[in-house]
Amino acid sequence: MGFLHLFWGFLFLIDIRINGFDVLPDVIGYVLFFVGFLKLEGKSEHFRKAKNMSVILIFFSALMLIFTWMPPQSWLFYFLFNVVLYFLKLYLIFQMCNGISELAGRKGFHAFQTKAIQRWRWYFVIATATFIVVLVAPFVPLLAVFLAIMLILASIVIHILMMMLTWEAERVLHR
C-alpha cells in the first residue's frame, strides 16, 4: 500500500554519524517517502501534500550531503538552511500523520486514528525541544550537553514509534 516505504524512510532519518559521515543518508529516506506517498496519494489529500514536500526535501537533503563535503562559509546561511529544513520536515510528518488518521477514521479505527495524531504531537514536541536546545546551547553549554543526550535518545525513540505507526498502518489500513 505504501506505508512500508514510509517505515524504511524513517529508518534513514535516524541520524547516525561516524566521523561526520551520515551512515543513513536522509536523501534515501526522503526518496522512500516519495515512493510511499506516491502509492498513497489517491487515498488522502494529506499524502499528496506529503509527496510534494518529499520532493523538496529530497533536494534539500541532497544539498545537505554536499555541505558535509564542502561546508558553507557562512554559519548564518547554514543555520537558516537547517531552520528551513526543520519546518519542511515537520510539515511532511504532519501531513503523513493526518493522512493516516483520516484513513483510520474512514475505516472506523478510532483508536488508531487517535494514535496517529498523538504520534504527531510527540514528534513535534521532541523536534521543537531539539531546536530550542540548539538555540540555547551556546549560552548554557553544560545543560545543553545533558539535554542533547536526552533528546538524542528521545529522537531515536520517536523515530522508532513513527516506524511502528507506519508498520501498523500497513497492516491495519491495508484491509
Tab-separated table of N, CA and C in Angstrom:
chain	number	residue	atom	x	y	z
A	1	MET	N	0.822	-1.200	0.000
A	1	MET	CA	0.000	0.000	0.000
A	1	MET	C	0.867	1.266	0.000
A	2	GLY	N	2.068	1.197	0.519
A	2	GLY	CA	2.941	2.365	0.538
A	2	GLY	C	3.500	2.687	1.907
A	3	PHE	N	2.852	2.198	2.946
A	3	PHE	CA	3.298	2.519	4.298
A	3	PHE	C	4.653	1.896	4.634
A	4	LEU	N	4.967	0.762	4.014
A	4	LEU	CA	6.259	0.141	4.294
A	4	LEU	C	7.410	0.987	3.750
A	5	HIS	N	7.169	1.710	2.673
A	5	HIS	CA	8.191	2.647	2.188
A	5	HIS	C	8.422	3.752	3.228
A	6	LEU	N	7.337	4.200	3.860
A	6	LEU	CA	7.471	5.219	4.904
A	6	LEU	C	8.237	4.639	6.095
A	7	PHE	N	7.954	3.384	6.423
A	7	PHE	CA	8.661	2.694	7.510
A	7	PHE	C	10.169	2.760	7.280
A	8	TRP	N	10.606	2.326	6.101
A	8	TRP	CA	12.040	2.317	5.798
A	8	TRP	C	12.575	3.739	5.653
A	9	GLY	N	11.758	4.654	5.188
A	9	GLY	CA	12.173	6.055	5.097
A	9	GLY	C	12.545	6.627	6.455
A	10	PHE	N	11.754	6.295	7.469
A	10	PHE	CA	12.053	6.767	8.826
A	10	PHE	C	13.373	6.218	9.340
A	11	LEU	N	13.703	5.005	8.956
A	11	LEU	CA	14.979	4.439	9.378
A	11	LEU	C	16.136	5.323	8.906
A	12	PHE	N	16.041	5.817	7.677
A	12	PHE	CA	17.105	6.652	7.126
A	12	PHE	C	17.118	8.066	7.708
A	13	LEU	N	16.059	8.456	8.397
A	13	LEU	CA	16.039	9.773	9.033
A	13	LEU	C	16.689	9.760	10.413
A	14	ILE	N	16.980	8.567	10.937
A	14	ILE	CA	17.714	8.492	12.201
A	14	ILE	C	19.143	8.927	11.908
A	15	ASP	N	19.608	9.898	12.653
A	15	ASP	CA	20.918	10.495	12.382
A	15	ASP	C	22.024	9.722	13.099
A	16	ILE	N	22.724	8.895	12.341
A	16	ILE	CA	23.870	8.151	12.860
A	16	ILE	C	25.087	8.586	12.055
A	17	ARG	N	26.029	9.212	12.747
A	17	ARG	CA	27.218	9.724	12.073
A	17	ARG	C	28.476	9.069	12.632
A	18	ILE	N	29.379	8.758	11.719
A	18	ILE	CA	30.697	8.255	12.093
A	18	ILE	C	31.720	9.169	11.418
A	19	ASN	N	32.496	9.867	12.244
A	19	ASN	CA	33.469	10.853	11.747
A	19	ASN	C	32.820	11.864	10.805
A	20	GLY	N	31.621	12.304	11.143
A	20	GLY	CA	30.916	13.300	10.345
A	20	GLY	C	30.164	12.730	9.150
A	21	PHE	N	30.350	11.444	8.873
A	21	PHE	CA	29.686	10.809	7.735
A	21	PHE	C	28.350	10.236	8.186
A	22	ASP	N	27.277	10.617	7.504
A	22	ASP	CA	25.927	10.132	7.822
A	22	ASP	C	25.773	8.720	7.257
A	23	VAL	N	25.727	7.740	8.142
A	23	VAL	CA	25.638	6.337	7.748
A	23	VAL	C	24.308	6.053	7.035
A	24	LEU	N	23.257	6.713	7.474
A	24	LEU	CA	21.931	6.549	6.875
A	24	LEU	C	21.503	7.895	6.270
A	25	PRO	N	21.882	8.158	5.022
A	25	PRO	CA	21.606	9.480	4.434
A	25	PRO	C	20.106	9.789	4.338
A	26	ASP	N	19.748	10.978	4.794
A	26	ASP	CA	18.351	11.412	4.768
A	26	ASP	C	17.769	11.390	3.355
A	27	VAL	N	18.592	11.679	2.359
A	27	VAL	CA	18.079	11.746	0.991
A	27	VAL	C	17.441	10.414	0.587
A	28	ILE	N	18.005	9.294	1.022
A	28	ILE	CA	17.411	7.980	0.718
A	28	ILE	C	16.061	7.854	1.425
A	29	GLY	N	16.001	8.333	2.666
A	29	GLY	CA	14.739	8.312	3.404
A	29	GLY	C	13.651	9.100	2.692
A	30	TYR	N	14.006	10.270	2.183
A	30	TYR	CA	13.001	11.094	1.504
A	30	TYR	C	12.597	10.501	0.155
A	31	VAL	N	13.517	9.806	-0.516
A	31	VAL	CA	13.144	9.106	-1.749
A	31	VAL	C	12.142	7.995	-1.423
A	32	LEU	N	12.412	7.257	-0.337
A	32	LEU	CA	11.464	6.219	0.090
A	32	LEU	C	10.118	6.834	0.472
A	33	PHE	N	10.142	7.982	1.141
A	33	PHE	CA	8.892	8.681	1.462
A	33	PHE	C	8.145	9.031	0.176
A	34	PHE	N	8.861	9.561	-0.803
A	34	PHE	CA	8.234	9.933	-2.068
A	34	PHE	C	7.519	8.733	-2.689
A	35	VAL	N	8.206	7.596	-2.751
A	35	VAL	CA	7.605	6.391	-3.341
A	35	VAL	C	6.374	5.965	-2.543
A	36	GLY	N	6.495	5.984	-1.211
A	36	GLY	CA	5.354	5.608	-0.373
A	36	GLY	C	4.174	6.542	-0.562
A	37	PHE	N	4.444	7.840	-0.548
A	37	PHE	CA	3.357	8.809	-0.707
A	37	PHE	C	2.775	8.766	-2.120
A	38	LEU	N	3.599	8.443	-3.103
A	38	LEU	CA	3.113	8.297	-4.474
A	38	LEU	C	2.062	7.187	-4.530
A	39	LYS	N	2.312	6.095	-3.814
A	39	LYS	CA	1.355	4.982	-3.774
A	39	LYS	C	0.114	5.325	-2.961
A	40	LEU	N	0.248	6.257	-2.007
A	40	LEU	CA	-0.857	6.575	-1.099
A	40	LEU	C	-1.641	7.830	-1.478
A	41	GLU	N	-1.140	8.619	-2.416
A	41	GLU	CA	-1.744	9.929	-2.671
A	41	GLU	C	-3.207	9.872	-3.090
A	42	GLY	N	-3.642	8.788	-3.666
A	42	GLY	CA	-5.049	8.649	-4.037
A	42	GLY	C	-5.963	8.407	-2.845
A	43	LYS	N	-5.392	8.063	-1.719
A	43	LYS	CA	-6.174	7.742	-0.519
A	43	LYS	C	-6.503	8.971	0.328
A	44	SER	N	-5.657	10.030	0.231
A	44	SER	CA	-5.880	11.224	1.040
A	44	SER	C	-5.102	12.402	0.462
A	45	GLU	N	-5.705	13.550	0.548
A	45	GLU	CA	-5.047	14.791	0.130
A	45	GLU	C	-3.773	15.031	0.952
A	46	HIS	N	-3.767	14.574	2.197
A	46	HIS	CA	-2.590	14.735	3.058
A	46	HIS	C	-1.385	14.021	2.464
A	47	PHE	N	-1.593	12.855	1.892
A	47	PHE	CA	-0.484	12.111	1.302
A	47	PHE	C	0.026	12.796	0.034
A	48	ARG	N	-0.868	13.420	-0.723
A	48	ARG	CA	-0.433	14.163	-1.911
A	48	ARG	C	0.448	15.337	-1.493
A	49	LYS	N	0.033	16.046	-0.445
A	49	LYS	CA	0.834	17.172	0.050
A	49	LYS	C	2.177	16.691	0.577
A	50	ALA	N	2.171	15.562	1.275
A	50	ALA	CA	3.418	14.993	1.797
A	50	ALA	C	4.326	14.559	0.646
A	51	LYS	N	3.744	14.007	-0.405
A	51	LYS	CA	4.538	13.595	-1.577
A	51	LYS	C	5.240	14.807	-2.178
A	52	ASN	N	4.499	15.897	-2.346
A	52	ASN	CA	5.098	17.111	-2.900
A	52	ASN	C	6.217	17.636	-2.002
A	53	MET	N	6.000	17.586	-0.698
A	53	MET	CA	7.022	18.054	0.231
A	53	MET	C	8.242	17.140	0.203
A	54	SER	N	8.017	15.849	-0.007
A	54	SER	CA	9.160	14.927	-0.043
A	54	SER	C	10.083	15.248	-1.219
A	55	VAL	N	9.535	15.736	-2.313
A	55	VAL	CA	10.367	16.137	-3.455
A	55	VAL	C	11.281	17.288	-3.038
A	56	ILE	N	10.723	18.255	-2.348
A	56	ILE	CA	11.515	19.398	-1.882
A	56	ILE	C	12.574	18.934	-0.889
A	57	LEU	N	12.194	18.012	-0.008
A	57	LEU	CA	13.144	17.517	0.992
A	57	LEU	C	14.232	16.641	0.376
A	58	ILE	N	13.945	15.965	-0.715
A	58	ILE	CA	14.989	15.222	-1.436
A	58	ILE	C	16.057	16.215	-1.899
A	59	PHE	N	15.615	17.313	-2.486
A	59	PHE	CA	16.546	18.341	-2.963
A	59	PHE	C	17.363	18.926	-1.804
A	60	PHE	N	16.677	19.326	-0.725
A	60	PHE	CA	17.357	19.942	0.414
A	60	PHE	C	18.320	18.967	1.096
A	61	SER	N	17.922	17.707	1.229
A	61	SER	CA	18.806	16.744	1.891
A	61	SER	C	20.004	16.397	1.001
A	62	ALA	N	19.830	16.446	-0.316
A	62	ALA	CA	20.976	16.263	-1.222
A	62	ALA	C	21.955	17.422	-1.048
A	63	LEU	N	21.419	18.629	-0.905
A	63	LEU	CA	22.288	19.787	-0.630
A	63	LEU	C	23.025	19.608	0.694
A	64	MET	N	22.341	19.067	1.681
A	64	MET	CA	22.952	18.845	2.987
A	64	MET	C	24.109	17.855	2.870
A	65	LEU	N	23.964	16.848	2.022
A	65	LEU	CA	25.068	15.919	1.777
A	65	LEU	C	26.274	16.646	1.181
A	66	ILE	N	26.000	17.541	0.259
A	66	ILE	CA	27.081	18.330	-0.348
A	66	ILE	C	27.750	19.192	0.715
A	67	PHE	N	26.957	19.737	1.627
A	67	PHE	CA	27.514	20.582	2.697
A	67	PHE	C	28.455	19.808	3.617
A	68	THR	N	28.270	18.495	3.730
A	68	THR	CA	29.193	17.722	4.574
A	68	THR	C	30.580	17.646	3.932
A	69	TRP	N	30.629	17.700	2.612
A	69	TRP	CA	31.912	17.672	1.917
A	69	TRP	C	32.488	19.066	1.717
A	70	MET	N	31.593	20.034	1.481
A	70	MET	CA	32.015	21.425	1.265
A	70	MET	C	31.111	22.328	2.105
A	71	PRO	N	31.470	22.511	3.378
A	71	PRO	CA	30.607	23.314	4.251
A	71	PRO	C	30.505	24.762	3.760
A	72	PRO	N	29.320	25.367	3.914
A	72	PRO	CA	29.165	26.762	3.520
A	72	PRO	C	30.044	27.656	4.402
A	73	GLN	N	30.485	28.756	3.843
A	73	GLN	CA	31.367	29.676	4.563
A	73	GLN	C	30.636	30.428	5.661
A	74	SER	N	29.365	30.637	5.487
A	74	SER	CA	28.579	31.430	6.436
A	74	SER	C	27.821	30.522	7.401
A	75	TRP	N	28.064	30.681	8.683
A	75	TRP	CA	27.317	29.908	9.685
A	75	TRP	C	25.856	30.324	9.687
A	76	LEU	N	25.580	31.604	9.364
A	76	LEU	CA	24.200	32.083	9.329
A	76	LEU	C	23.419	31.383	8.220
A	77	PHE	N	24.035	31.250	7.047
A	77	PHE	CA	23.387	30.537	5.943
A	77	PHE	C	23.098	29.102	6.351
A	78	TYR	N	24.080	28.437	6.950
A	78	TYR	CA	23.926	27.048	7.376
A	78	TYR	C	22.816	26.919	8.422
A	79	PHE	N	22.775	27.840	9.365
A	79	PHE	CA	21.746	27.840	10.398
A	79	PHE	C	20.362	28.028	9.776
A	80	LEU	N	20.218	29.031	8.914
A	80	LEU	CA	18.926	29.295	8.274
A	80	LEU	C	18.486	28.129	7.389
A	81	PHE	N	19.436	27.512	6.727
A	81	PHE	CA	19.151	26.337	5.908
A	81	PHE	C	18.552	25.230	6.778
A	82	ASN	N	19.157	25.003	7.935
A	82	ASN	CA	18.657	23.976	8.853
A	82	ASN	C	17.296	24.334	9.433
A	83	VAL	N	17.041	25.610	9.655
A	83	VAL	CA	15.721	26.041	10.142
A	83	VAL	C	14.655	25.728	9.090
A	84	VAL	N	14.944	26.043	7.848
A	84	VAL	CA	14.002	25.748	6.764
A	84	VAL	C	13.770	24.241	6.677
A	85	LEU	N	14.845	23.477	6.747
A	85	LEU	CA	14.745	22.023	6.705
A	85	LEU	C	13.877	21.495	7.849
A	86	TYR	N	14.046	22.070	9.019
A	86	TYR	CA	13.263	21.693	10.201
A	86	TYR	C	11.760	21.876	9.943
A	87	PHE	N	11.368	23.038	9.429
A	87	PHE	CA	9.945	23.308	9.197
A	87	PHE	C	9.371	22.452	8.067
A	88	LEU	N	10.156	22.221	7.025
A	88	LEU	CA	9.678	21.381	5.930
A	88	LEU	C	9.454	19.941	6.397
A	89	LYS	N	10.378	19.446	7.203
A	89	LYS	CA	10.250	18.083	7.731
A	89	LYS	C	9.033	17.974	8.655
A	90	LEU	N	8.824	18.986	9.500
A	90	LEU	CA	7.647	18.980	10.371
A	90	LEU	C	6.363	18.936	9.542
A	91	TYR	N	6.320	19.712	8.472
A	91	TYR	CA	5.140	19.745	7.607
A	91	TYR	C	4.888	18.366	6.996
A	92	LEU	N	5.947	17.707	6.526
A	92	LEU	CA	5.801	16.384	5.928
A	92	LEU	C	5.250	15.387	6.943
A	93	ILE	N	5.808	15.373	8.149
A	93	ILE	CA	5.352	14.431	9.175
A	93	ILE	C	3.915	14.749	9.593
A	94	PHE	N	3.593	16.038	9.682
A	94	PHE	CA	2.219	16.456	9.999
A	94	PHE	C	1.237	15.894	8.971
A	95	GLN	N	1.565	16.050	7.697
A	95	GLN	CA	0.673	15.562	6.636
A	95	GLN	C	0.574	14.044	6.667
A	96	MET	N	1.687	13.370	6.920
A	96	MET	CA	1.661	11.907	6.980
A	96	MET	C	0.747	11.416	8.105
A	97	CYS	N	0.941	11.970	9.291
A	97	CYS	CA	0.140	11.532	10.447
A	97	CYS	C	-1.338	11.857	10.249
A	98	ASN	N	-1.626	13.006	9.665
A	98	ASN	CA	-3.021	13.356	9.418
A	98	ASN	C	-3.636	12.480	8.325
A	99	GLY	N	-2.840	12.087	7.341
A	99	GLY	CA	-3.325	11.167	6.324
A	99	GLY	C	-3.657	9.802	6.915
A	100	ILE	N	-2.781	9.306	7.790
A	100	ILE	CA	-3.035	8.031	8.460
A	100	ILE	C	-4.285	8.156	9.329
A	101	SER	N	-4.387	9.259	10.054
A	101	SER	CA	-5.542	9.480	10.922
A	101	SER	C	-6.839	9.518	10.113
A	102	GLU	N	-6.808	10.209	8.989
A	102	GLU	CA	-8.004	10.302	8.141
A	102	GLU	C	-8.423	8.926	7.624
A	103	LEU	N	-7.461	8.147	7.139
A	103	LEU	CA	-7.782	6.799	6.647
A	103	LEU	C	-8.339	5.917	7.761
A	104	ALA	N	-7.709	5.989	8.931
A	104	ALA	CA	-8.171	5.179	10.068
A	104	ALA	C	-9.593	5.584	10.459
A	105	GLY	N	-9.873	6.887	10.456
A	105	GLY	CA	-11.223	7.365	10.788
A	105	GLY	C	-12.260	6.875	9.798
A	106	ARG	N	-11.907	6.890	8.509
A	106	ARG	CA	-12.834	6.422	7.484
A	106	ARG	C	-13.163	4.936	7.635
A	107	LYS	N	-12.181	4.187	8.122
A	107	LYS	CA	-12.385	2.741	8.283
A	107	LYS	C	-12.932	2.384	9.653
A	108	GLY	N	-13.145	3.398	10.499
A	108	GLY	CA	-13.728	3.158	11.809
A	108	GLY	C	-12.737	2.726	12.881
A	109	PHE	N	-11.454	2.875	12.613
A	109	PHE	CA	-10.424	2.523	13.592
A	109	PHE	C	-10.071	3.771	14.398
A	110	HIS	N	-10.943	4.141	15.312
A	110	HIS	CA	-10.799	5.412	16.023
A	110	HIS	C	-9.606	5.430	16.980
A	111	ALA	N	-9.285	4.312	17.587
A	111	ALA	CA	-8.110	4.254	18.470
A	111	ALA	C	-6.837	4.486	17.656
A	112	PHE	N	-6.779	3.891	16.469
A	112	PHE	CA	-5.611	4.080	15.599
A	112	PHE	C	-5.564	5.506	15.058
A	113	GLN	N	-6.725	6.066	14.799
A	113	GLN	CA	-6.825	7.455	14.364
A	113	GLN	C	-6.206	8.377	15.419
A	114	THR	N	-6.559	8.156	16.668
A	114	THR	CA	-6.028	8.945	17.784
A	114	THR	C	-4.529	8.719	17.941
A	115	LYS	N	-4.088	7.480	17.754
A	115	LYS	CA	-2.662	7.154	17.878
A	115	LYS	C	-1.831	7.944	16.865
A	116	ALA	N	-2.315	8.062	15.643
A	116	ALA	CA	-1.581	8.787	14.601
A	116	ALA	C	-1.403	10.255	14.987
A	117	ILE	N	-2.452	10.869	15.505
A	117	ILE	CA	-2.368	12.275	15.919
A	117	ILE	C	-1.461	12.413	17.138
A	118	GLN	N	-1.549	11.473	18.055
A	118	GLN	CA	-0.691	11.514	19.243
A	118	GLN	C	0.781	11.394	18.860
A	119	ARG	N	1.068	10.521	17.907
A	119	ARG	CA	2.466	10.381	17.469
A	119	ARG	C	2.952	11.678	16.837
A	120	TRP	N	2.111	12.364	16.093
A	120	TRP	CA	2.495	13.655	15.525
A	120	TRP	C	2.847	14.631	16.641
A	121	ARG	N	2.025	14.676	17.670
A	121	ARG	CA	2.274	15.598	18.785
A	121	ARG	C	3.603	15.287	19.460
A	122	TRP	N	3.884	14.018	19.699
A	122	TRP	CA	5.147	13.634	20.327
A	122	TRP	C	6.329	14.028	19.437
A	123	TYR	N	6.179	13.756	18.144
A	123	TYR	CA	7.238	14.103	17.197
A	123	TYR	C	7.500	15.607	17.231
A	124	PHE	N	6.421	16.366	17.209
A	124	PHE	CA	6.529	17.827	17.229
A	124	PHE	C	7.233	18.308	18.498
A	125	VAL	N	6.859	17.777	19.650
A	125	VAL	CA	7.458	18.193	20.921
A	125	VAL	C	8.955	17.889	20.937
A	126	ILE	N	9.338	16.701	20.523
A	126	ILE	CA	10.757	16.331	20.538
A	126	ILE	C	11.553	17.157	19.535
A	127	ALA	N	11.006	17.362	18.343
A	127	ALA	CA	11.701	18.170	17.331
A	127	ALA	C	11.836	19.613	17.797
A	128	THR	N	10.800	20.150	18.414
A	128	THR	CA	10.844	21.527	18.900
A	128	THR	C	11.827	21.659	20.062
A	129	ALA	N	11.825	20.698	20.969
A	129	ALA	CA	12.771	20.727	22.088
A	129	ALA	C	14.208	20.671	21.571
A	130	THR	N	14.455	19.850	20.576
A	130	THR	CA	15.793	19.760	19.986
A	130	THR	C	16.188	21.092	19.371
A	131	PHE	N	15.280	21.716	18.659
A	131	PHE	CA	15.537	23.012	18.031
A	131	PHE	C	15.873	24.075	19.089
A	132	ILE	N	15.133	24.078	20.169
A	132	ILE	CA	15.365	25.052	21.245
A	132	ILE	C	16.721	24.813	21.909
A	133	VAL	N	17.057	23.551	22.151
A	133	VAL	CA	18.354	23.245	22.775
A	133	VAL	C	19.499	23.716	21.875
A	134	VAL	N	19.356	23.537	20.582
A	134	VAL	CA	20.389	24.019	19.657
A	134	VAL	C	20.530	25.536	19.764
A	135	LEU	N	19.423	26.236	19.929
A	135	LEU	CA	19.468	27.702	20.048
A	135	LEU	C	20.115	28.164	21.349
A	136	VAL	N	19.845	27.467	22.458
A	136	VAL	CA	20.362	27.929	23.755
A	136	VAL	C	21.700	27.305	24.115
A	137	ALA	N	22.168	26.330	23.360
A	137	ALA	CA	23.418	25.627	23.668
A	137	ALA	C	24.607	26.566	23.879
A	138	PRO	N	24.786	27.592	23.062
A	138	PRO	CA	25.946	28.468	23.284
A	138	PRO	C	25.902	29.219	24.628
A	139	PHE	N	24.721	29.393	25.176
A	139	PHE	CA	24.580	30.176	26.403
A	139	PHE	C	24.690	29.329	27.668
A	140	VAL	N	24.306	28.063	27.590
A	140	VAL	CA	24.387	27.150	28.739
A	140	VAL	C	24.933	25.798	28.270
A	141	PRO	N	26.213	25.754	27.964
A	141	PRO	CA	26.769	24.548	27.339
A	141	PRO	C	26.641	23.281	28.175
A	142	LEU	N	26.831	23.363	29.474
A	142	LEU	CA	26.756	22.161	30.294
A	142	LEU	C	25.341	21.570	30.308
A	143	LEU	N	24.367	22.439	30.488
A	143	LEU	CA	22.974	21.997	30.450
A	143	LEU	C	22.620	21.472	29.059
A	144	ALA	N	23.114	22.138	28.025
A	144	ALA	CA	22.822	21.735	26.649
A	144	ALA	C	23.352	20.338	26.355
A	145	VAL	N	24.515	19.998	26.891
A	145	VAL	CA	25.073	18.659	26.673
A	145	VAL	C	24.153	17.605	27.285
A	146	PHE	N	23.732	17.835	28.508
A	146	PHE	CA	22.811	16.901	29.177
A	146	PHE	C	21.509	16.772	28.391
A	147	LEU	N	20.924	17.917	28.025
A	147	LEU	CA	19.664	17.890	27.276
A	147	LEU	C	19.841	17.252	25.904
A	148	ALA	N	20.983	17.493	25.276
A	148	ALA	CA	21.239	16.916	23.953
A	148	ALA	C	21.257	15.390	24.023
A	149	ILE	N	21.890	14.852	25.060
A	149	ILE	CA	21.924	13.394	25.215
A	149	ILE	C	20.512	12.853	25.394
A	150	MET	N	19.731	13.521	26.224
A	150	MET	CA	18.344	13.090	26.443
A	150	MET	C	17.530	13.184	25.143
A	151	LEU	N	17.740	14.254	24.391
A	151	LEU	CA	16.969	14.448	23.162
A	151	LEU	C	17.420	13.504	22.045
A	152	ILE	N	18.676	13.121	22.046
A	152	ILE	CA	19.125	12.128	21.064
A	152	ILE	C	18.398	10.811	21.309
A	153	LEU	N	18.335	10.426	22.568
A	153	LEU	CA	17.606	9.200	22.914
A	153	LEU	C	16.113	9.329	22.580
A	154	ALA	N	15.527	10.472	22.928
A	154	ALA	CA	14.105	10.701	22.630
A	154	ALA	C	13.857	10.704	21.123
A	155	SER	N	14.787	11.248	20.376
A	155	SER	CA	14.650	11.286	18.921
A	155	SER	C	14.669	9.885	18.324
A	156	ILE	N	15.561	9.052	18.827
A	156	ILE	CA	15.605	7.662	18.352
A	156	ILE	C	14.296	6.953	18.691
A	157	VAL	N	13.806	7.177	19.902
A	157	VAL	CA	12.546	6.543	20.326
A	157	VAL	C	11.390	7.006	19.443
A	158	ILE	N	11.291	8.308	19.175
A	158	ILE	CA	10.155	8.786	18.368
A	158	ILE	C	10.258	8.287	16.934
A	159	HIS	N	11.471	8.163	16.409
A	159	HIS	CA	11.601	7.611	15.062
A	159	HIS	C	11.155	6.144	15.038
A	160	ILE	N	11.498	5.412	16.071
A	160	ILE	CA	11.044	4.016	16.156
A	160	ILE	C	9.521	3.959	16.293
A	161	LEU	N	8.955	4.863	17.088
A	161	LEU	CA	7.493	4.906	17.234
A	161	LEU	C	6.813	5.262	15.911
A	162	MET	N	7.426	6.159	15.148
A	162	MET	CA	6.863	6.509	13.842
A	162	MET	C	6.975	5.325	12.880
A	163	MET	N	8.078	4.596	12.976
A	163	MET	CA	8.223	3.394	12.155
A	163	MET	C	7.135	2.384	12.516
A	164	MET	N	6.900	2.233	13.818
A	164	MET	CA	5.854	1.303	14.263
A	164	MET	C	4.478	1.757	13.779
A	165	LEU	N	4.233	3.066	13.774
A	165	LEU	CA	2.957	3.598	13.286
A	165	LEU	C	2.759	3.243	11.815
A	166	THR	N	3.786	3.434	11.002
A	166	THR	CA	3.653	3.134	9.572
A	166	THR	C	3.527	1.634	9.329
A	167	TRP	N	4.237	0.843	10.138
A	167	TRP	CA	4.128	-0.630	10.026
A	167	TRP	C	2.698	-1.062	10.349
A	168	GLU	N	2.176	-0.498	11.428
A	168	GLU	CA	0.810	-0.831	11.828
A	168	GLU	C	-0.205	-0.327	10.797
A	169	ALA	N	0.059	0.837	10.228
A	169	ALA	CA	-0.839	1.377	9.200
A	169	ALA	C	-0.889	0.443	7.996
A	170	GLU	N	0.247	-0.094	7.622
A	170	GLU	CA	0.274	-1.047	6.502
A	170	GLU	C	-0.590	-2.268	6.818
A	171	ARG	N	-0.490	-2.735	8.026
A	171	ARG	CA	-1.230	-3.936	8.444
A	171	ARG	C	-2.720	-3.644	8.635
A	172	VAL	N	-3.042	-2.552	9.318
A	172	VAL	CA	-4.431	-2.259	9.707
A	172	VAL	C	-5.221	-1.623	8.562
A	173	LEU	N	-4.632	-0.693	7.847
A	173	LEU	CA	-5.367	0.076	6.846
A	173	LEU	C	-5.351	-0.568	5.470
A	174	HIS	N	-4.585	-1.607	5.308
A	174	HIS	CA	-4.480	-2.257	4.005
A	174	HIS	C	-5.701	-3.132	3.706
A	175	ARG	N	-6.448	-3.469	4.729
A	175	ARG	CA	-7.615	-4.349	4.553
A	175	ARG	C	-8.651	-3.765	3.654
